[in-house]
Short mmCIF file of C-alpha atoms and ligand atoms in Angstrom, two decimals:
data_model
loop_
_atom_site.label_atom_id
_atom_site.label_comp_id
_atom_site.label_asym_id
_atom_site.label_seq_id
_atom_site.Cartn_x
_atom_site.Cartn_y
_atom_site.Cartn_z
CA MET A 1 -127.65 -55.66 31.40
CA CYS A 2 -126.88 -52.13 30.47
CA TYR A 3 -124.54 -50.59 27.95
CA ALA A 4 -125.14 -47.02 28.98
CA ILE A 5 -125.30 -45.09 32.20
CA PRO A 6 -127.71 -42.19 32.28
CA GLY A 7 -126.11 -38.84 32.98
CA LYS A 8 -127.58 -35.50 33.96
CA VAL A 9 -127.17 -32.53 31.66
CA ILE A 10 -125.76 -29.64 33.66
CA ALA A 11 -125.02 -27.22 30.82
CA VAL A 12 -125.64 -26.86 27.09
CA THR A 13 -123.61 -24.45 24.97
CA ASN A 14 -123.76 -24.43 21.17
CA ASN A 15 -125.41 -27.84 21.14
CA ILE A 16 -122.66 -29.36 23.29
CA ALA A 17 -123.96 -30.74 26.57
CA THR A 18 -121.93 -31.14 29.73
CA VAL A 19 -123.13 -34.36 31.26
CA ASP A 20 -122.53 -35.33 34.88
CA TYR A 21 -121.97 -38.99 35.85
CA PHE A 22 -121.54 -39.24 39.61
CA GLY A 23 -119.37 -36.13 39.54
CA GLU A 24 -117.42 -37.06 36.39
CA LEU A 25 -118.09 -34.55 33.62
CA ARG A 26 -118.25 -35.47 29.94
CA ARG A 27 -119.06 -33.68 26.72
CA ALA A 28 -121.64 -34.88 24.17
CA HIS A 29 -123.34 -33.38 21.11
CA VAL A 30 -127.04 -32.66 21.34
CA MET A 31 -128.68 -33.43 17.97
CA ASP A 32 -132.01 -31.81 17.08
CA GLY A 33 -132.16 -30.07 20.48
CA ILE A 34 -133.34 -33.27 22.21
CA ALA A 35 -131.92 -32.39 25.64
CA GLN A 36 -131.76 -29.41 27.97
CA ILE A 37 -130.27 -28.59 31.36
CA GLY A 38 -131.67 -30.88 34.05
CA ASP A 39 -132.55 -33.72 31.65
CA TYR A 40 -131.27 -37.26 32.11
CA VAL A 41 -129.73 -38.62 28.93
CA TYR A 42 -127.90 -41.53 27.39
CA ALA A 43 -124.83 -40.58 25.37
CA GLN A 44 -122.93 -42.78 22.91
CA GLY A 45 -119.92 -41.93 20.80
CA GLY A 46 -120.04 -38.34 21.98
CA ILE A 47 -123.70 -37.91 20.98
CA VAL A 48 -126.76 -37.65 23.19
CA VAL A 49 -128.88 -40.46 21.77
CA GLU A 50 -131.84 -40.36 24.11
CA LYS A 51 -133.46 -38.29 26.78
CA ILE A 52 -135.09 -40.34 29.55
CA SER A 53 -137.35 -39.42 32.41
CA ALA A 54 -135.99 -38.99 35.94
CA ALA A 55 -138.27 -41.86 36.98
CA ASP A 56 -136.49 -44.16 34.51
CA ALA A 57 -133.01 -42.80 35.15
CA ILE A 58 -132.84 -42.83 38.93
CA PRO A 59 -133.28 -46.61 39.48
CA VAL A 60 -130.63 -47.32 36.82
CA LEU A 61 -128.29 -44.83 38.50
CA GLU A 62 -128.85 -46.56 41.83
CA ILE A 63 -127.72 -49.86 40.30
CA TRP A 64 -124.61 -48.18 38.92
CA ARG A 65 -123.69 -45.98 41.88
CA GLU A 66 -121.47 -48.48 43.69
CA GLN A 67 -120.31 -50.36 40.63
CA PHE A 68 -119.15 -47.18 38.95
CA PHE A 69 -116.49 -46.57 41.60
CA GLU A 70 -115.70 -50.25 42.20
CA LEU A 71 -114.91 -50.79 38.53
CA LYS A 72 -112.60 -47.77 38.51
CA LYS A 73 -110.66 -49.25 41.42
CA VAL A 74 -110.16 -52.56 39.57
CA ASP A 75 -109.05 -50.72 36.44
CA ALA A 76 -106.66 -48.54 38.44
CA ARG A 77 -105.11 -51.63 40.01
CA LEU A 78 -104.73 -53.50 36.71
CA SER A 79 -103.34 -50.54 34.81
CA SER A 80 -100.81 -49.59 37.44
CA THR A 81 -98.95 -52.89 37.15
CA SER A 82 -96.15 -51.61 35.00
CA THR A 83 -93.13 -53.44 33.74
CA LYS A 84 -89.98 -51.36 34.02
CA GLY A 85 -86.76 -51.40 32.09
CA ASN A 86 -84.02 -49.03 31.12
CA ASN A 87 -83.38 -49.61 27.49
CA THR A 88 -84.41 -47.88 24.24
CA ILE A 89 -88.00 -49.12 24.52
CA ALA A 90 -88.28 -47.76 28.08
CA SER A 91 -87.03 -44.36 26.95
CA LEU A 92 -89.42 -44.27 23.98
CA ILE A 93 -92.32 -45.10 26.26
CA ALA A 94 -91.24 -42.37 28.68
CA LYS A 95 -91.08 -39.95 25.75
CA ALA A 96 -94.61 -40.81 24.65
CA GLU A 97 -96.00 -40.73 28.18
CA ASN A 98 -94.45 -37.32 28.75
CA GLY A 99 -96.33 -35.95 25.78
CA GLY A 100 -93.52 -36.22 23.22
CA ASN A 101 -94.17 -37.18 19.62
CA LEU A 102 -92.86 -40.55 18.53
CA ASN A 103 -91.09 -40.22 15.18
CA ARG A 104 -91.01 -42.95 12.54
CA ASN A 105 -87.80 -44.49 13.90
CA ASP A 106 -89.30 -44.61 17.38
CA MET A 107 -92.43 -46.24 16.00
CA LEU A 108 -90.35 -48.77 14.11
CA ALA A 109 -88.40 -49.64 17.26
CA ILE A 110 -91.65 -50.28 19.14
CA LEU A 111 -93.10 -52.40 16.34
CA SER A 112 -89.89 -54.43 16.18
CA ALA A 113 -89.69 -55.06 19.92
CA GLU A 114 -89.63 -58.72 20.72
CA ASN A 115 -88.58 -59.98 24.09
CA ARG A 116 -91.25 -60.54 26.71
CA THR A 117 -90.15 -57.70 29.02
CA ASN A 118 -90.20 -55.18 26.19
CA LEU A 119 -93.61 -56.34 25.02
CA GLU A 120 -95.03 -56.13 28.55
CA MET A 121 -93.57 -52.65 28.92
CA ILE A 122 -95.25 -51.52 25.71
CA TYR A 123 -98.65 -53.02 26.53
CA THR A 124 -98.75 -51.73 30.11
CA ALA A 125 -97.69 -48.22 29.03
CA ALA A 126 -100.47 -48.16 26.45
CA ASN A 127 -102.99 -49.39 29.02
CA ARG A 128 -101.86 -46.72 31.48
CA THR A 129 -102.20 -44.05 28.80
CA ARG A 130 -105.71 -45.27 27.99
CA ARG A 131 -106.73 -44.98 31.63
CA ASN A 132 -105.09 -41.60 32.20
CA ARG A 133 -106.73 -40.11 29.14
CA LEU A 134 -110.07 -41.89 28.87
CA ASP A 135 -110.71 -43.59 32.17
CA ASN A 136 -112.50 -46.97 32.23
CA ALA A 137 -115.42 -46.46 29.82
CA CYS A 138 -115.52 -49.19 27.19
CA CYS A 139 -118.01 -48.81 24.40
CA VAL A 140 -119.73 -52.05 23.38
CA HIS A 141 -121.16 -52.00 19.86
CA GLY A 142 -123.50 -54.55 18.37
CA ILE A 143 -123.08 -55.44 14.70
CA ILE A 144 -125.87 -56.65 12.45
CA GLU A 145 -124.55 -58.20 9.24
CA PHE A 146 -127.55 -57.91 7.00
CA SER A 147 -126.35 -59.22 3.63
CA ASN A 148 -123.40 -61.33 2.47
CA HIS A 149 -123.87 -60.45 -1.20
CA CYS A 150 -121.04 -58.37 -2.57
CA LEU A 151 -120.23 -57.14 -6.04
CA ASN A 152 -116.54 -56.73 -5.18
CA ASP A 153 -113.78 -59.26 -5.22
CA CYS A 154 -111.36 -58.18 -2.49
CA LEU A 155 -108.69 -60.87 -2.41
CA TYR A 156 -108.77 -61.21 1.38
CA CYS A 157 -112.50 -61.47 1.92
CA GLY A 158 -114.54 -64.65 2.33
CA ILE A 159 -117.74 -63.12 0.97
CA ARG A 160 -116.10 -61.78 -2.22
CA ALA A 161 -118.13 -62.24 -5.39
CA GLY A 162 -115.67 -64.92 -6.56
CA ASN A 163 -116.52 -67.26 -3.69
CA LYS A 164 -118.98 -69.49 -5.52
CA VAL A 165 -119.47 -72.03 -2.73
CA LEU A 166 -120.83 -69.59 -0.15
CA LYS A 167 -124.57 -69.68 0.43
CA ARG A 168 -125.80 -66.10 0.10
CA TYR A 169 -128.48 -64.36 2.17
CA ARG A 170 -130.18 -61.02 2.45
CA MET A 171 -132.17 -59.95 5.49
CA SER A 172 -135.44 -58.22 4.74
CA SER A 173 -136.05 -54.70 6.07
CA GLU A 174 -138.32 -56.22 8.75
CA GLU A 175 -135.66 -58.73 9.78
CA ILE A 176 -133.06 -55.97 10.11
CA ILE A 177 -135.39 -53.80 12.18
CA ASP A 178 -136.33 -56.80 14.36
CA ALA A 179 -132.66 -57.65 14.93
CA ALA A 180 -132.04 -54.04 15.96
CA ASP A 181 -135.07 -54.11 18.29
CA HIS A 182 -133.73 -57.28 19.88
CA ALA A 183 -130.20 -55.91 20.37
CA ILE A 184 -131.51 -52.66 21.81
CA LYS A 185 -133.75 -54.58 24.19
CA LEU A 186 -130.62 -56.35 25.43
CA GLY A 187 -129.07 -52.99 26.22
CA PHE A 188 -127.02 -52.06 23.16
CA ARG A 189 -126.92 -48.32 22.55
CA SER A 190 -124.64 -48.42 19.53
CA LEU A 191 -125.29 -50.58 16.49
CA VAL A 192 -123.46 -51.13 13.22
CA LEU A 193 -125.43 -52.21 10.14
CA GLN A 194 -122.92 -53.97 7.90
CA SER A 195 -123.04 -55.76 4.55
CA GLY A 196 -121.14 -56.52 1.39
CA GLU A 197 -121.55 -53.92 -1.33
CA ASP A 198 -125.03 -54.98 -2.31
CA GLN A 199 -127.04 -52.82 -4.67
CA TYR A 200 -130.18 -54.87 -3.99
CA TYR A 201 -130.76 -52.43 -1.12
CA THR A 202 -131.59 -49.14 -2.79
CA ASP A 203 -130.72 -45.85 -1.10
CA ALA A 204 -134.39 -45.43 -0.26
CA MET A 205 -134.61 -48.92 1.32
CA LEU A 206 -131.55 -48.34 3.48
CA ALA A 207 -132.78 -44.88 4.50
CA ALA A 208 -136.18 -46.30 5.47
CA ILE A 209 -134.56 -48.99 7.64
CA VAL A 210 -132.34 -46.44 9.38
CA LYS A 211 -135.23 -44.04 9.87
CA GLU A 212 -137.41 -46.72 11.43
CA ILE A 213 -134.72 -47.81 13.89
CA HIS A 214 -133.83 -44.20 14.68
CA GLU A 215 -137.45 -43.28 15.34
CA ARG A 216 -138.06 -46.30 17.55
CA HIS A 217 -134.91 -46.11 19.68
CA GLY A 218 -132.29 -43.88 21.22
CA VAL A 219 -129.34 -45.63 19.63
CA LEU A 220 -126.23 -44.52 17.80
CA LEU A 221 -126.40 -46.13 14.35
CA PHE A 222 -123.35 -46.76 12.17
CA VAL A 223 -123.52 -47.96 8.60
CA SER A 224 -120.74 -50.13 7.17
CA ILE A 225 -121.73 -50.68 3.57
CA GLY A 226 -118.59 -49.80 1.60
CA GLU A 227 -118.51 -47.36 -1.27
CA ARG A 228 -122.00 -46.08 -1.87
CA SER A 229 -122.69 -42.67 -3.45
CA LYS A 230 -122.42 -39.43 -1.48
CA GLU A 231 -126.12 -39.02 -2.10
CA CYS A 232 -126.79 -42.36 -0.41
CA TYR A 233 -124.65 -41.51 2.61
CA ARG A 234 -126.27 -38.09 2.91
CA LYS A 235 -129.72 -39.69 2.93
CA LEU A 236 -128.62 -42.17 5.59
CA TYR A 237 -127.23 -39.39 7.77
CA GLU A 238 -130.45 -37.42 7.42
CA SER A 239 -132.41 -40.54 8.35
CA GLY A 240 -130.45 -40.94 11.59
CA ALA A 241 -127.32 -42.98 10.85
CA TYR A 242 -124.75 -40.60 12.31
CA GLY A 243 -121.86 -43.04 12.14
CA ALA A 244 -119.93 -44.62 9.26
CA LEU A 245 -117.50 -47.53 9.63
CA ILE A 246 -115.34 -47.65 6.55
CA ARG A 247 -111.71 -48.75 6.55
CA PHE A 248 -109.18 -47.54 4.02
CA GLU A 249 -107.69 -51.09 4.38
CA THR A 250 -104.09 -50.06 3.58
CA SER A 251 -102.27 -46.80 2.95
CA ASN A 252 -100.09 -48.52 0.36
CA LYS A 253 -101.62 -47.70 -3.03
CA ASN A 254 -100.02 -50.65 -4.84
CA ILE A 255 -101.17 -53.17 -2.26
CA TYR A 256 -104.63 -51.58 -2.16
CA GLU A 257 -105.09 -51.81 -5.88
CA ARG A 258 -103.81 -55.39 -5.98
CA MET A 259 -106.08 -56.46 -3.11
CA ARG A 260 -109.20 -54.65 -4.30
CA PRO A 261 -109.44 -55.23 -8.06
CA GLY A 262 -110.94 -52.29 -9.92
CA LYS A 263 -110.80 -50.01 -6.86
CA LYS A 264 -108.72 -46.91 -6.21
CA LEU A 265 -107.26 -45.97 -2.82
CA GLN A 266 -107.72 -42.29 -3.60
CA ALA A 267 -111.46 -42.74 -4.20
CA ARG A 268 -111.85 -44.57 -0.87
CA LEU A 269 -109.92 -41.87 0.98
CA ASN A 270 -111.88 -39.09 -0.70
CA LEU A 271 -115.10 -40.71 0.47
CA ILE A 272 -113.79 -41.24 4.02
CA ARG A 273 -112.64 -37.60 4.28
CA TRP A 274 -115.96 -36.35 2.91
CA LEU A 275 -117.94 -38.46 5.38
CA LYS A 276 -115.98 -36.90 8.26
CA GLU A 277 -116.42 -33.44 6.77
CA ILE A 278 -120.19 -33.66 6.55
CA GLY A 279 -120.42 -34.72 10.18
CA PHE A 280 -120.40 -38.52 10.27
CA ILE A 281 -118.89 -40.10 13.36
CA LEU A 282 -116.07 -41.90 11.61
CA ALA A 283 -114.63 -45.32 12.37
CA THR A 284 -111.76 -46.28 10.10
CA GLY A 285 -108.52 -48.21 9.92
CA PHE A 286 -106.68 -50.96 8.13
CA LEU A 287 -105.89 -54.64 7.73
CA ILE A 288 -102.71 -56.09 9.20
CA SER A 289 -100.62 -58.72 7.37
CA LEU A 290 -101.66 -58.09 3.79
CA PRO A 291 -99.19 -59.73 1.39
CA GLY A 292 -96.26 -57.39 0.79
CA GLN A 293 -97.16 -55.08 3.69
CA THR A 294 -94.08 -53.93 5.62
CA GLN A 295 -93.66 -52.41 9.07
CA ASP A 296 -93.20 -49.07 7.30
CA ASP A 297 -96.63 -49.57 5.74
CA ILE A 298 -98.14 -50.25 9.18
CA ILE A 299 -96.57 -47.05 10.50
CA ASN A 300 -98.07 -45.19 7.53
CA ASP A 301 -101.41 -46.87 8.29
CA ILE A 302 -101.36 -45.66 11.89
CA LEU A 303 -100.35 -42.15 10.87
CA LEU A 304 -102.95 -42.03 8.10
CA THR A 305 -105.65 -43.18 10.53
CA LYS A 306 -104.62 -40.46 12.96
CA SER A 307 -104.64 -37.81 10.23
CA LEU A 308 -108.22 -38.73 9.32
CA LYS A 309 -109.21 -37.74 12.88
CA PRO A 310 -111.49 -40.73 13.33
CA ASP A 311 -113.84 -41.06 16.25
CA MET A 312 -112.83 -44.70 16.43
CA TYR A 313 -109.84 -46.71 15.18
CA SER A 314 -110.90 -50.02 13.64
CA PHE A 315 -108.01 -52.17 12.47
CA GLY A 316 -107.36 -55.85 12.76
CA PRO A 317 -105.54 -58.90 11.54
CA LEU A 318 -106.22 -60.35 8.12
CA ILE A 319 -107.40 -63.89 8.79
CA PRO A 320 -106.83 -66.05 5.70
CA HIS A 321 -109.97 -67.59 4.27
CA LEU A 322 -109.84 -70.88 2.36
CA GLN A 323 -112.08 -69.75 -0.49
CA THR A 324 -109.92 -66.74 -1.34
CA PRO A 325 -106.68 -66.26 -3.26
CA LEU A 326 -105.01 -65.52 0.12
CA ALA A 327 -105.88 -68.95 1.57
CA THR A 328 -102.28 -69.89 2.26
CA ILE A 329 -100.86 -66.68 3.74
CA GLU A 330 -99.76 -66.77 7.34
CA LYS A 331 -102.02 -65.51 10.12
CA PRO A 332 -100.36 -62.67 12.04
CA ASN A 333 -99.41 -63.49 15.61
CA LEU A 334 -101.28 -61.98 18.51
CA SER A 335 -98.32 -60.09 19.94
CA TYR A 336 -97.88 -58.19 16.67
CA ILE A 337 -101.49 -57.03 16.67
CA LEU A 338 -101.17 -56.03 20.33
CA LYS A 339 -98.11 -53.97 19.46
CA VAL A 340 -100.06 -52.16 16.75
CA ILE A 341 -102.85 -51.43 19.25
CA ALA A 342 -100.37 -50.21 21.87
CA LEU A 343 -98.43 -48.12 19.37
CA SER A 344 -101.64 -46.50 18.10
CA ARG A 345 -102.52 -45.62 21.69
CA LEU A 346 -99.09 -44.09 22.35
CA VAL A 347 -99.23 -42.11 19.10
CA ASP A 348 -102.82 -40.96 19.56
CA PRO A 349 -103.49 -41.06 23.34
CA ASP A 350 -107.11 -39.89 23.16
CA ALA A 351 -108.18 -42.32 20.45
CA LYS A 352 -111.04 -44.70 20.85
CA ILE A 353 -109.57 -48.03 19.71
CA LEU A 354 -111.65 -51.05 18.89
CA ALA A 355 -110.51 -54.55 19.84
CA THR A 356 -112.00 -56.14 16.72
CA THR A 357 -113.83 -59.42 16.36
CA ALA A 358 -111.05 -60.60 13.98
CA LEU A 359 -108.54 -60.05 16.80
CA GLU A 360 -110.63 -62.33 19.00
CA THR A 361 -110.03 -65.24 16.62
CA LEU A 362 -106.33 -65.19 17.53
CA GLY A 363 -106.87 -66.82 20.90
CA PRO A 364 -109.38 -67.30 23.71
CA ASP A 365 -108.08 -64.26 25.62
CA ALA A 366 -107.16 -62.11 22.65
CA GLY A 367 -110.00 -59.61 23.20
CA ALA A 368 -108.98 -59.10 26.83
CA ALA A 369 -105.34 -58.81 25.80
CA GLY A 370 -106.34 -56.07 23.33
CA LEU A 371 -108.13 -54.17 26.09
CA LEU A 372 -105.03 -54.46 28.28
CA ALA A 373 -102.80 -53.17 25.47
CA GLY A 374 -104.62 -49.89 24.91
CA ALA A 375 -107.98 -50.72 23.29
CA ASN A 376 -111.20 -49.38 24.80
CA SER A 377 -114.02 -50.55 22.62
CA LEU A 378 -115.56 -53.90 21.65
CA MET A 379 -117.94 -55.28 19.06
CA ILE A 380 -120.45 -58.10 19.59
CA ASP A 381 -122.09 -59.92 16.72
CA ALA A 382 -125.83 -59.27 17.01
CA THR A 383 -126.75 -60.87 13.67
CA PRO A 384 -129.55 -63.47 13.97
CA SER A 385 -127.80 -66.82 14.48
CA LYS A 386 -129.23 -68.40 11.31
CA TYR A 387 -127.27 -65.86 9.23
CA ARG A 388 -124.21 -65.36 11.41
CA LYS A 389 -122.18 -68.28 10.02
CA LEU A 390 -122.92 -67.20 6.47
CA TYR A 391 -121.38 -63.79 7.02
CA ASP A 392 -118.10 -65.49 6.47
CA LEU A 393 -115.55 -62.68 6.02
CA TYR A 394 -112.92 -64.83 7.72
CA PRO A 395 -112.86 -68.23 9.43
CA GLY A 396 -113.05 -68.80 13.18
CA LYS A 397 -115.45 -65.97 14.03
CA THR A 398 -116.18 -66.32 17.72
CA GLY A 399 -119.69 -66.92 18.99
CA THR A 400 -121.21 -68.16 15.74
CA ASP A 401 -123.21 -70.73 17.72
CA GLU A 402 -124.03 -68.61 20.74
CA SER A 403 -127.06 -66.43 21.32
CA VAL A 404 -126.54 -62.67 21.36
CA GLU A 405 -127.60 -62.74 25.03
CA ALA A 406 -124.91 -65.28 25.91
CA MET A 407 -122.21 -63.31 24.10
CA ALA A 408 -123.32 -60.07 25.70
CA GLU A 409 -123.26 -61.64 29.16
CA LYS A 410 -119.80 -63.05 28.59
CA THR A 411 -118.58 -59.65 27.45
CA ILE A 412 -120.02 -57.88 30.47
CA LYS A 413 -118.31 -60.42 32.73
CA LEU A 414 -115.03 -59.86 30.96
CA LEU A 415 -115.36 -56.07 31.22
CA ARG A 416 -116.19 -56.31 34.92
CA SER A 417 -113.13 -58.46 35.55
CA LEU A 418 -111.02 -55.77 33.87
CA GLY A 419 -112.71 -52.92 35.72
CA ARG A 420 -114.24 -51.46 32.58
CA ALA A 421 -117.67 -49.89 32.55
CA PRO A 422 -119.58 -51.29 29.57
CA THR A 423 -120.63 -47.89 28.46
CA ASP A 424 -119.61 -44.89 26.50
CA LEU A 425 -120.16 -41.73 28.44
CA GLY A 426 -118.91 -39.22 25.94
CA VAL A 427 -115.69 -37.28 25.87
CA LEU A 428 -113.97 -36.50 29.22
CA LEU A 429 -113.99 -32.79 30.01
N1 SAH B 1 -118.24 -54.24 2.34
C1 SAH B 1 -117.92 -53.27 3.32
C2 SAH B 1 -118.17 -53.72 4.73
C3 SAH B 1 -118.02 -55.18 5.01
S1 SAH B 1 -116.40 -55.79 5.01
C4 SAH B 1 -116.51 -52.81 3.17
O1 SAH B 1 -115.72 -53.53 2.55
O2 SAH B 1 -116.19 -51.74 3.67
C5 SAH B 1 -115.82 -55.17 6.58
C6 SAH B 1 -114.34 -55.31 6.81
O3 SAH B 1 -114.00 -56.68 6.93
C7 SAH B 1 -113.43 -54.82 5.70
O4 SAH B 1 -113.23 -53.45 5.82
C8 SAH B 1 -112.17 -55.65 5.88
O5 SAH B 1 -111.14 -54.89 6.49
C9 SAH B 1 -112.61 -56.77 6.83
N2 SAH B 1 -112.24 -58.10 6.29
C10 SAH B 1 -112.58 -58.64 5.12
N3 SAH B 1 -112.00 -59.85 4.97
C11 SAH B 1 -111.27 -60.08 6.10
C12 SAH B 1 -110.45 -61.15 6.54
N4 SAH B 1 -110.22 -62.23 5.78
N5 SAH B 1 -109.87 -61.04 7.75
C13 SAH B 1 -110.10 -59.97 8.54
N6 SAH B 1 -110.86 -58.93 8.16
C14 SAH B 1 -111.45 -58.97 6.96
FE1 SF4 B 2 -117.10 -56.92 -0.39
FE2 SF4 B 2 -116.29 -55.57 1.79
FE3 SF4 B 2 -115.62 -58.15 1.36
FE4 SF4 B 2 -114.54 -56.30 -0.19
S1 SF4 B 2 -114.27 -56.51 2.04
S2 SF4 B 2 -115.41 -58.25 -0.89
S3 SF4 B 2 -116.23 -54.85 -0.37
S4 SF4 B 2 -117.64 -57.35 1.75
#
């Protein structure tokens, strides 16, 4: 199993490497001068994460050589099946595909589309755009959920402080490092370390964990730990966590402040913008189907995400959890989430868009449907199984009883069937 294809560096200018993958050229940042012309490297999220020897690279390349082109053929076939029509939706899609900007009314029309033909037209156009702009690379991230303690009380979240029936856990530094070792051994090259907002882990503890993983492995590390101080984030970046996953949750200030008691939307956005400014690879986005959220809000959410220039869009459905004040709200339907994915793709054609684990709870094929509606990134839960069920943000998380190996294998199979290479090569030149 392999979540990265080695590439050969053919040029480096101002710390940006041009990396060759069987003739396809991509761009990736070189941190700390780890790679030079002629080196074989692994790149993730637009960053060279590891230099490897030719002796290690060449056998892996041999395995990939045929598959690389075979997968592209499958993807080309699947993404060329387009549904045609000649109504408003068809003309909006044509506008977007011809490089035009969709205005708010256009976006609203797409979000409101309902009949099957219109929906198919929207999804296939988004899938086509994804392939034209980004080809078939699909980044597979592993997520390690290391603590379900949280001092916040977000109304939507199953691990909120107010959930008194949940059994709480904290992984030790050693357990977190072991879980990362295990995931990396399985082939993951991008890992997210996520938790509730848990001050038990001091800045120094978190930095030491990140540093250890970073020193042991060529892996792109994201942290997803909510609102910690700038000082904390700076330390984590310096220790080797170059990515931050932090959603703004909703662009609607009133809803935000109702859903996240004691929290301010502006403070969250200031932090997100600052993280991007200081160089973090940013993954951000929003929740869909918050009480009171309108289609206009969703349009604002997409536009706000785009304006933050994230390296990855991460948005997903709010899945109601029984031990929260939102227990009785309605789950959004799959086609609505697919429309939001497709619309995001049409509005921001070069975006990396995650098909989230919450989306996967909406049906057995929901992850695949997301990938066929414009998404190009996936997340697999790599938390040790004894803790996985307890990280209970929302009910119905897939794979809570499966081993990480089994889930990874299933994902690879799915990606193969869709013609996606389970890898992130960097940005197309
Ligand atoms: N505490 C950190 C990270 C963990 S929560 C933070 O809040 O940023 C990670 C994400 O889970 C949140 O950003 C939220 O969007 C999502 N989430 C929480 N409860 C959810 C639910 N019931 N359904 C779907 N997603 C949920
Ligand atoms: Fe805590 Fe994050 Fe859940 Fe809010 S969403 S209660 S901050 S874990």
